[in-house]
């Protein structure tokens, strides 16, 4: 009993130290087979490696994805997160799925990462070759809180469809590949950077095809939200998919809240950019990253002043 109490005491003390420590930050990502999770891991690793310079400790958590991350930042439950720029746009402006409450004006950008491609994969024997053909099929629409579900919703609204037009299943990103290959779903959807673990898994485990996402409904989405851009998933990245595939996409963006101190923001971005070659090698989706592009904007949510200080000081942004 005494031992148990002693243990509890130690746990309580360490919890209190942890909760009060100004230098402990949690970085929200997505599912473990996505690219956010290893990206968050890479950022935290570099921050923690230079801890002796600044005392900051960074921990990565798997989450439901973009909308869950934005809501948790708003609620003060996460300090850092990676999110899709299309929903960052709505959260900051208080529009679309964020129109129920005041806009999240405290959101701040730290830097932009890589493009995310709205990726639609169908089992080849499902006989689907265009996005319009997914109507009525077994589609994984994603869990509430995922960028997958929100962006799919935004796109199909322009076709006059709703989730009722699918035989819809709400799967986690990590469950989709197996469900597709087993025939539980015909189509999986994932706005994600490439190459991604989930897409690799599904194209390796069964005969499956990336489906193009083009047409007037895509043009309309681009008109409504400047964060959408035409992208092409390079051919040859995945087994059985030698051709480029046209789709729509957005930018994965590393964000925080204005309540993060200037010093913390400064040191977090500095840790990444002073060890950039190491960062770039941490995931194949980072290969094309250029520091100047990552800090240039225009940004939907303004740059955090602490990050801006580092970008000016290092010459990544020219001081005015
Ligand atoms: N873009 C996806 C989402 O916000 C997550 C992608 C990833 O985890 O790499 O739900």
mmCIF file of C-alpha atoms and ligand atoms in Angstrom:
data_model
loop_
_atom_site.group_PDB
_atom_site.id
_atom_site.type_symbol
_atom_site.label_atom_id
_atom_site.label_comp_id
_atom_site.label_asym_id
_atom_site.label_seq_id
_atom_site.Cartn_x
_atom_site.Cartn_y
_atom_site.Cartn_z
ATOM 1 C CA UNK A 1 0.000 0.000 0.000
ATOM 2 C CA UNK A 2 2.798 2.374 0.991
ATOM 3 C CA UNK A 3 4.642 1.521 -2.228
ATOM 4 C CA UNK A 4 1.475 2.199 -4.245
ATOM 5 C CA UNK A 5 1.002 5.574 -2.560
ATOM 6 C CA UNK A 6 4.641 6.451 -3.145
ATOM 7 C CA UNK A 7 4.225 5.559 -6.796
ATOM 8 C CA UNK A 8 1.066 7.636 -7.087
ATOM 9 C CA UNK A 9 2.862 10.554 -5.483
ATOM 10 C CA UNK A 10 5.710 10.308 -7.996
ATOM 11 C CA UNK A 11 3.246 10.077 -10.873
ATOM 12 C CA UNK A 12 1.325 13.114 -9.613
ATOM 13 C CA UNK A 13 4.509 15.135 -9.120
ATOM 14 C CA UNK A 14 5.824 14.289 -12.581
ATOM 15 C CA UNK A 15 2.446 15.018 -14.121
ATOM 16 C CA UNK A 16 2.406 18.405 -12.441
ATOM 17 C CA UNK A 17 5.928 19.212 -13.586
ATOM 18 C CA UNK A 18 5.013 18.110 -17.074
ATOM 19 C CA UNK A 19 1.761 20.105 -17.180
ATOM 20 C CA UNK A 20 3.380 23.266 -15.807
ATOM 21 C CA UNK A 21 6.579 23.060 -17.797
ATOM 22 C CA UNK A 22 6.426 25.874 -20.362
ATOM 23 C CA UNK A 23 8.786 23.958 -22.607
ATOM 24 C CA UNK A 24 6.650 20.881 -23.314
ATOM 25 C CA UNK A 25 4.718 20.922 -26.592
ATOM 26 C CA UNK A 26 2.470 18.357 -28.240
ATOM 27 C CA UNK A 27 2.307 18.129 -32.021
ATOM 28 C CA UNK A 28 -0.926 16.751 -33.517
ATOM 29 C CA UNK A 29 -0.631 14.749 -36.731
ATOM 30 C CA UNK A 30 -2.937 12.125 -38.325
ATOM 31 C CA UNK A 31 -3.092 8.338 -38.640
ATOM 32 C CA UNK A 32 0.114 6.342 -38.306
ATOM 33 C CA UNK A 33 0.154 5.212 -41.958
ATOM 34 C CA UNK A 34 -0.087 8.804 -43.242
ATOM 35 C CA UNK A 35 2.691 11.307 -43.848
ATOM 36 C CA UNK A 36 1.745 13.765 -41.046
ATOM 37 C CA UNK A 37 2.760 11.276 -38.373
ATOM 38 C CA UNK A 38 6.333 10.705 -39.625
ATOM 39 C CA UNK A 39 6.571 14.439 -40.416
ATOM 40 C CA UNK A 40 5.620 15.361 -36.862
ATOM 41 C CA UNK A 41 8.114 12.749 -35.663
ATOM 42 C CA UNK A 42 10.845 14.324 -37.805
ATOM 43 C CA UNK A 43 10.122 17.862 -36.545
ATOM 44 C CA UNK A 44 10.001 16.766 -32.903
ATOM 45 C CA UNK A 45 13.189 14.766 -33.293
ATOM 46 C CA UNK A 46 15.094 17.790 -34.559
ATOM 47 C CA UNK A 47 13.648 20.024 -31.834
ATOM 48 C CA UNK A 48 14.562 17.485 -29.153
ATOM 49 C CA UNK A 49 18.053 17.005 -30.606
ATOM 50 C CA UNK A 50 18.815 20.683 -29.996
ATOM 51 C CA UNK A 51 17.127 20.749 -26.583
ATOM 52 C CA UNK A 52 20.293 21.895 -24.841
ATOM 53 C CA UNK A 53 19.995 25.171 -26.807
ATOM 54 C CA UNK A 54 16.422 25.948 -25.755
ATOM 55 C CA UNK A 55 15.013 23.457 -23.225
ATOM 56 C CA UNK A 56 11.965 22.638 -25.368
ATOM 57 C CA UNK A 57 10.576 19.108 -25.407
ATOM 58 C CA UNK A 58 8.346 18.115 -28.319
ATOM 59 C CA UNK A 59 6.092 15.043 -28.421
ATOM 60 C CA UNK A 60 4.140 13.785 -31.406
ATOM 61 C CA UNK A 61 0.609 12.343 -31.167
ATOM 62 C CA UNK A 62 -1.483 10.469 -33.703
ATOM 63 C CA UNK A 63 -4.902 12.139 -34.161
ATOM 64 C CA UNK A 64 -7.984 11.966 -36.379
ATOM 65 C CA UNK A 65 -6.419 14.464 -38.826
ATOM 66 C CA UNK A 66 -6.836 18.071 -39.918
ATOM 67 C CA UNK A 67 -10.202 19.098 -38.475
ATOM 68 C CA UNK A 68 -9.526 17.337 -35.183
ATOM 69 C CA UNK A 69 -6.167 19.162 -35.010
ATOM 70 C CA UNK A 70 -7.663 22.586 -35.758
ATOM 71 C CA UNK A 71 -10.356 22.089 -33.125
ATOM 72 C CA UNK A 72 -7.828 20.946 -30.539
ATOM 73 C CA UNK A 73 -5.643 23.971 -31.184
ATOM 74 C CA UNK A 74 -8.717 26.168 -30.759
ATOM 75 C CA UNK A 75 -9.468 24.393 -27.465
ATOM 76 C CA UNK A 76 -5.864 24.837 -26.248
ATOM 77 C CA UNK A 77 -5.333 21.057 -26.118
ATOM 78 C CA UNK A 78 -2.577 21.005 -28.751
ATOM 79 C CA UNK A 79 0.142 23.593 -29.226
ATOM 80 C CA UNK A 80 1.371 22.435 -32.630
ATOM 81 C CA UNK A 81 -0.242 20.599 -35.546
ATOM 82 C CA UNK A 82 -0.017 19.713 -39.195
ATOM 83 C CA UNK A 83 -3.161 20.547 -41.162
ATOM 84 C CA UNK A 84 -4.482 20.785 -44.713
ATOM 85 C CA UNK A 85 -4.417 24.372 -46.000
ATOM 86 C CA UNK A 86 -8.007 24.145 -47.343
ATOM 87 C CA UNK A 87 -9.373 23.701 -43.807
ATOM 88 C CA UNK A 88 -6.902 26.117 -42.278
ATOM 89 C CA UNK A 89 -8.473 28.645 -44.668
ATOM 90 C CA UNK A 90 -11.979 27.908 -43.389
ATOM 91 C CA UNK A 91 -10.969 27.739 -39.718
ATOM 92 C CA UNK A 92 -9.193 31.102 -39.834
ATOM 93 C CA UNK A 93 -12.125 32.745 -41.639
ATOM 94 C CA UNK A 94 -14.883 30.957 -39.743
ATOM 95 C CA UNK A 95 -16.495 29.545 -42.882
ATOM 96 C CA UNK A 96 -17.891 26.198 -44.071
ATOM 97 C CA UNK A 97 -17.502 23.571 -41.296
ATOM 98 C CA UNK A 98 -16.117 26.297 -38.996
ATOM 99 C CA UNK A 99 -19.044 28.708 -39.363
ATOM 100 C CA UNK A 100 -20.716 27.599 -36.146
ATOM 101 C CA UNK A 101 -18.404 29.627 -33.891
ATOM 102 C CA UNK A 102 -16.118 32.673 -34.093
ATOM 103 C CA UNK A 103 -13.277 32.282 -36.575
ATOM 104 C CA UNK A 104 -10.053 30.851 -35.155
ATOM 105 C CA UNK A 105 -8.152 34.118 -35.572
ATOM 106 C CA UNK A 106 -5.406 32.950 -33.187
ATOM 107 C CA UNK A 107 -4.099 30.390 -35.701
ATOM 108 C CA UNK A 108 -0.527 31.109 -36.801
ATOM 109 C CA UNK A 109 1.599 29.503 -39.491
ATOM 110 C CA UNK A 110 5.088 28.211 -38.709
ATOM 111 C CA UNK A 111 5.883 26.953 -42.211
ATOM 112 C CA UNK A 112 4.383 25.234 -45.226
ATOM 113 C CA UNK A 113 5.374 21.644 -45.928
ATOM 114 C CA UNK A 114 4.682 19.519 -49.029
ATOM 115 C CA UNK A 115 1.644 19.287 -51.348
ATOM 116 C CA UNK A 116 -1.103 16.862 -50.386
ATOM 117 C CA UNK A 117 -2.938 15.140 -53.205
ATOM 118 C CA UNK A 118 -6.589 14.199 -52.959
ATOM 119 C CA UNK A 119 -5.889 10.534 -53.596
ATOM 120 C CA UNK A 120 -8.633 8.160 -54.738
ATOM 121 C CA UNK A 121 -7.754 4.484 -55.072
ATOM 122 C CA UNK A 122 -10.117 1.808 -56.425
ATOM 123 C CA UNK A 123 -9.613 -1.946 -56.686
ATOM 124 C CA UNK A 124 -9.100 -2.667 -60.362
ATOM 125 C CA UNK A 125 -11.891 -5.274 -60.445
ATOM 126 C CA UNK A 126 -14.366 -2.636 -59.194
ATOM 127 C CA UNK A 127 -14.304 -1.253 -62.748
ATOM 128 C CA UNK A 128 -13.995 2.396 -61.736
ATOM 129 C CA UNK A 129 -12.026 4.753 -63.979
ATOM 130 C CA UNK A 130 -13.393 8.217 -63.123
ATOM 131 C CA UNK A 131 -14.412 10.002 -59.924
ATOM 132 C CA UNK A 132 -18.054 10.221 -61.069
ATOM 133 C CA UNK A 133 -18.190 6.413 -61.124
ATOM 134 C CA UNK A 134 -17.716 6.148 -57.357
ATOM 135 C CA UNK A 135 -21.390 7.149 -56.913
ATOM 136 C CA UNK A 136 -23.354 4.283 -55.345
ATOM 137 C CA UNK A 137 -20.202 2.328 -54.541
ATOM 138 C CA UNK A 138 -18.691 1.129 -51.265
ATOM 139 C CA UNK A 139 -16.631 4.176 -50.306
ATOM 140 C CA UNK A 140 -14.624 4.838 -47.172
ATOM 141 C CA UNK A 141 -15.623 8.433 -46.355
ATOM 142 C CA UNK A 142 -13.380 8.715 -43.286
ATOM 143 C CA UNK A 143 -14.064 9.453 -39.645
ATOM 144 C CA UNK A 144 -15.382 12.801 -38.419
ATOM 145 C CA UNK A 145 -12.340 15.034 -37.766
ATOM 146 C CA UNK A 146 -10.401 13.801 -40.781
ATOM 147 C CA UNK A 147 -9.439 16.060 -43.652
ATOM 148 C CA UNK A 148 -10.373 13.129 -45.859
ATOM 149 C CA UNK A 149 -14.046 13.314 -44.916
ATOM 150 C CA UNK A 150 -14.218 17.126 -44.979
ATOM 151 C CA UNK A 151 -12.553 17.555 -48.393
ATOM 152 C CA UNK A 152 -14.583 14.714 -49.905
ATOM 153 C CA UNK A 153 -17.720 16.421 -48.608
ATOM 154 C CA UNK A 154 -16.631 19.781 -50.082
ATOM 155 C CA UNK A 155 -15.991 18.211 -53.497
ATOM 156 C CA UNK A 156 -19.128 16.081 -53.801
ATOM 157 C CA UNK A 157 -21.374 18.990 -52.812
ATOM 158 C CA UNK A 158 -20.383 20.487 -56.172
ATOM 159 C CA UNK A 159 -21.685 17.343 -57.872
ATOM 160 C CA UNK A 160 -24.977 17.618 -55.990
ATOM 161 C CA UNK A 161 -24.162 14.445 -54.030
ATOM 162 C CA UNK A 162 -24.104 13.697 -50.310
ATOM 163 C CA UNK A 163 -22.674 10.756 -48.363
ATOM 164 C CA UNK A 164 -26.075 9.064 -48.880
ATOM 165 C CA UNK A 165 -25.054 8.600 -52.508
ATOM 166 C CA UNK A 166 -22.415 6.119 -51.337
ATOM 167 C CA UNK A 167 -22.544 2.817 -49.573
ATOM 168 C CA UNK A 168 -20.435 4.686 -47.037
ATOM 169 C CA UNK A 169 -18.087 3.307 -44.402
ATOM 170 C CA UNK A 170 -16.257 5.385 -41.797
ATOM 171 C CA UNK A 171 -12.784 3.878 -41.628
ATOM 172 C CA UNK A 172 -9.533 5.141 -40.154
ATOM 173 C CA UNK A 173 -6.859 5.761 -42.773
ATOM 174 C CA UNK A 174 -4.896 2.790 -41.424
ATOM 175 C CA UNK A 175 -7.874 0.449 -41.937
ATOM 176 C CA UNK A 176 -8.579 1.454 -45.532
ATOM 177 C CA UNK A 177 -5.910 -0.478 -47.417
ATOM 178 C CA UNK A 178 -6.846 -3.834 -45.934
ATOM 179 C CA UNK A 179 -10.584 -3.142 -46.348
ATOM 180 C CA UNK A 180 -10.053 -2.281 -50.024
ATOM 181 C CA UNK A 181 -8.047 -5.402 -50.766
ATOM 182 C CA UNK A 182 -10.550 -7.615 -48.887
ATOM 183 C CA UNK A 183 -13.441 -6.154 -50.888
ATOM 184 C CA UNK A 184 -15.133 -4.477 -47.886
ATOM 185 C CA UNK A 185 -14.831 -1.182 -49.766
ATOM 186 C CA UNK A 186 -14.319 -0.423 -53.484
ATOM 187 C CA UNK A 187 -12.775 3.010 -53.035
ATOM 188 C CA UNK A 188 -10.444 4.582 -50.524
ATOM 189 C CA UNK A 189 -9.864 8.304 -50.261
ATOM 190 C CA UNK A 190 -6.929 10.070 -48.658
ATOM 191 C CA UNK A 191 -5.627 13.624 -49.039
ATOM 192 C CA UNK A 192 -1.981 12.836 -48.406
ATOM 193 C CA UNK A 193 1.608 13.591 -49.449
ATOM 194 C CA UNK A 194 3.393 11.173 -51.765
ATOM 195 C CA UNK A 195 4.898 8.706 -51.495
ATOM 196 C CA UNK A 196 2.688 7.622 -48.585
ATOM 197 C CA UNK A 197 2.756 4.379 -46.616
ATOM 198 C CA UNK A 198 -0.996 3.773 -46.991
ATOM 199 C CA UNK A 199 -0.928 4.147 -50.801
ATOM 200 C CA UNK A 200 2.132 1.924 -51.058
ATOM 201 C CA UNK A 201 0.452 -0.738 -48.964
ATOM 202 C CA UNK A 202 -2.767 -0.857 -50.985
ATOM 203 C CA UNK A 203 -1.132 -0.840 -54.431
ATOM 204 C CA UNK A 204 1.256 -3.581 -53.314
ATOM 205 C CA UNK A 205 -1.312 -5.814 -51.596
ATOM 206 C CA UNK A 206 -3.914 -5.939 -54.390
ATOM 207 C CA UNK A 207 -4.428 -4.843 -57.960
ATOM 208 C CA UNK A 208 -5.594 -1.242 -57.475
ATOM 209 C CA UNK A 209 -5.591 2.033 -59.425
ATOM 210 C CA UNK A 210 -5.276 5.702 -58.647
ATOM 211 C CA UNK A 211 -8.384 7.452 -60.056
ATOM 212 C CA UNK A 212 -8.173 10.957 -61.604
ATOM 213 C CA UNK A 213 -10.173 13.731 -59.947
ATOM 214 C CA UNK A 214 -10.959 16.294 -62.656
ATOM 215 C CA UNK A 215 -13.975 18.120 -64.089
ATOM 216 C CA UNK A 216 -16.195 21.128 -63.474
ATOM 217 C CA UNK A 217 -16.812 20.184 -59.845
ATOM 218 C CA UNK A 218 -13.074 20.504 -59.240
ATOM 219 C CA UNK A 219 -12.912 23.878 -60.991
ATOM 220 C CA UNK A 220 -15.778 25.075 -58.806
ATOM 221 C CA UNK A 221 -13.953 23.932 -55.649
ATOM 222 C CA UNK A 222 -10.859 25.861 -56.760
ATOM 223 C CA UNK A 223 -12.958 28.984 -57.308
ATOM 224 C CA UNK A 224 -14.486 28.714 -53.818
ATOM 225 C CA UNK A 225 -11.229 28.068 -51.988
ATOM 226 C CA UNK A 226 -7.918 29.516 -53.203
ATOM 227 C CA UNK A 227 -6.026 26.820 -51.310
ATOM 228 C CA UNK A 228 -7.016 24.180 -53.848
ATOM 229 C CA UNK A 229 -4.642 23.643 -56.733
ATOM 230 C CA UNK A 230 -4.399 21.280 -59.688
ATOM 231 C CA UNK A 231 -1.796 18.583 -58.976
ATOM 232 C CA UNK A 232 -0.588 15.471 -60.686
ATOM 233 C CA UNK A 233 0.502 12.342 -58.799
ATOM 234 C CA UNK A 234 3.698 11.280 -60.580
ATOM 235 C CA UNK A 235 3.530 7.982 -62.443
ATOM 236 C CA UNK A 236 5.708 5.117 -61.268
ATOM 237 C CA UNK A 237 5.573 5.911 -57.553
ATOM 238 C CA UNK A 238 3.283 2.961 -56.916
ATOM 239 C CA UNK A 239 3.092 -0.590 -58.148
ATOM 240 C CA UNK A 240 0.717 -0.984 -61.129
ATOM 241 C CA UNK A 241 0.356 2.795 -61.589
ATOM 242 C CA UNK A 242 2.868 3.889 -64.242
ATOM 243 C CA UNK A 243 1.004 7.012 -65.488
ATOM 244 C CA UNK A 244 0.665 10.477 -63.927
ATOM 245 C CA UNK A 245 -2.792 10.985 -62.414
ATOM 246 C CA UNK A 246 -4.486 14.415 -62.353
ATOM 247 C CA UNK A 247 -6.145 15.478 -59.128
ATOM 248 C CA UNK A 248 -6.721 18.405 -56.784
ATOM 249 C CA UNK A 249 -4.641 19.194 -53.733
ATOM 250 C CA UNK A 250 -3.634 21.569 -50.992
ATOM 251 C CA UNK A 251 -0.556 22.223 -48.850
ATOM 252 C CA UNK A 252 0.269 20.422 -45.620
ATOM 253 C CA UNK A 253 0.943 23.284 -43.203
ATOM 254 C CA UNK A 254 2.629 23.372 -39.803
ATOM 255 C CA UNK A 255 0.602 25.593 -37.491
ATOM 256 C CA UNK A 256 0.297 26.803 -33.930
ATOM 257 C CA UNK A 257 -1.665 29.345 -31.906
ATOM 258 C CA UNK A 258 -0.741 32.957 -31.147
ATOM 259 C CA UNK A 259 -0.386 31.970 -27.470
ATOM 260 C CA UNK A 260 2.831 30.064 -28.266
ATOM 261 C CA UNK A 261 5.682 32.279 -27.029
ATOM 262 C CA UNK A 262 7.889 34.017 -29.581
ATOM 263 C CA UNK A 263 10.922 32.239 -28.167
ATOM 264 C CA UNK A 264 9.339 28.803 -28.517
ATOM 265 C CA UNK A 265 8.225 29.451 -32.117
ATOM 266 C CA UNK A 266 11.682 30.819 -32.931
ATOM 267 C CA UNK A 267 13.491 27.777 -31.562
ATOM 268 C CA UNK A 268 11.101 25.230 -33.067
ATOM 269 C CA UNK A 269 11.533 26.548 -36.614
ATOM 270 C CA UNK A 270 15.230 27.181 -36.064
ATOM 271 C CA UNK A 271 15.723 23.542 -35.040
ATOM 272 C CA UNK A 272 14.280 22.416 -38.373
ATOM 273 C CA UNK A 273 15.996 24.905 -40.677
ATOM 274 C CA UNK A 274 19.452 24.650 -39.103
ATOM 275 C CA UNK A 275 19.304 20.854 -39.573
ATOM 276 C CA UNK A 276 17.475 20.980 -42.877
ATOM 277 C CA UNK A 277 19.467 18.403 -44.842
ATOM 278 C CA UNK A 278 18.806 15.907 -42.089
ATOM 279 C CA UNK A 279 15.109 16.825 -42.131
ATOM 280 C CA UNK A 280 14.836 16.414 -45.904
ATOM 281 C CA UNK A 281 16.220 12.890 -45.682
ATOM 282 C CA UNK A 282 13.703 11.816 -43.053
ATOM 283 C CA UNK A 283 10.839 11.116 -45.500
ATOM 284 C CA UNK A 284 10.697 10.716 -49.300
ATOM 285 C CA UNK A 285 7.779 13.216 -49.437
ATOM 286 C CA UNK A 286 10.282 15.911 -48.313
ATOM 287 C CA UNK A 287 12.664 15.423 -51.246
ATOM 288 C CA UNK A 288 11.432 18.453 -53.192
ATOM 289 C CA UNK A 289 11.239 20.809 -50.197
ATOM 290 C CA UNK A 290 13.023 24.157 -50.470
ATOM 291 C CA UNK A 291 13.336 26.296 -47.334
ATOM 292 C CA UNK A 292 12.551 29.558 -49.192
ATOM 293 C CA UNK A 293 9.270 28.145 -50.529
ATOM 294 C CA UNK A 294 8.264 26.889 -47.100
ATOM 295 C CA UNK A 295 8.384 30.339 -45.504
ATOM 296 C CA UNK A 296 7.319 32.572 -48.371
ATOM 297 C CA UNK A 297 3.524 32.433 -48.285
ATOM 298 C CA UNK A 298 1.052 33.896 -48.986
ATOM 299 C CA UNK A 299 -0.367 32.359 -45.843
ATOM 300 C CA UNK A 300 -4.004 32.070 -44.830
ATOM 301 C CA UNK A 301 -3.058 32.381 -41.166
ATOM 302 C CA UNK A 302 -0.209 34.858 -40.626
ATOM 303 C CA UNK A 303 3.297 33.705 -39.753
ATOM 304 C CA UNK A 304 3.950 33.494 -36.031
ATOM 305 C CA UNK A 305 6.141 36.491 -35.077
ATOM 306 C CA UNK A 306 8.711 34.209 -33.414
ATOM 307 C CA UNK A 307 9.077 32.212 -36.645
ATOM 308 C CA UNK A 308 9.251 35.430 -38.659
ATOM 309 C CA UNK A 309 12.099 36.609 -36.415
ATOM 310 C CA UNK A 310 14.120 33.516 -37.308
ATOM 311 C CA UNK A 311 13.321 33.744 -41.037
ATOM 312 C CA UNK A 312 14.518 37.361 -41.163
ATOM 313 C CA UNK A 313 17.561 36.748 -39.009
ATOM 314 C CA UNK A 314 18.643 33.759 -41.135
ATOM 315 C CA UNK A 315 17.992 35.560 -44.415
ATOM 316 C CA UNK A 316 15.313 33.048 -45.464
ATOM 317 C CA UNK A 317 13.021 36.068 -45.679
ATOM 318 C CA UNK A 318 14.426 39.431 -46.589
ATOM 319 C CA UNK A 319 13.863 41.924 -43.757
ATOM 320 C CA UNK A 320 11.904 45.003 -44.860
HETATM 321 N N1 LIG B 1 -4.603 15.080 -44.793
HETATM 322 C C1 LIG B 1 -5.074 14.043 -43.912
HETATM 323 C C2 LIG B 1 -6.068 14.606 -42.911
HETATM 324 O O1 LIG B 1 -5.967 15.733 -42.549
HETATM 325 C C3 LIG B 1 -3.942 13.378 -43.161
HETATM 326 C C4 LIG B 1 -2.825 12.950 -44.041
HETATM 327 C C5 LIG B 1 -1.632 12.367 -43.304
HETATM 328 O O2 LIG B 1 -1.792 11.901 -42.176
HETATM 329 O O3 LIG B 1 -0.544 12.403 -43.888
HETATM 330 O O4 LIG B 1 -6.940 13.961 -42.430
#
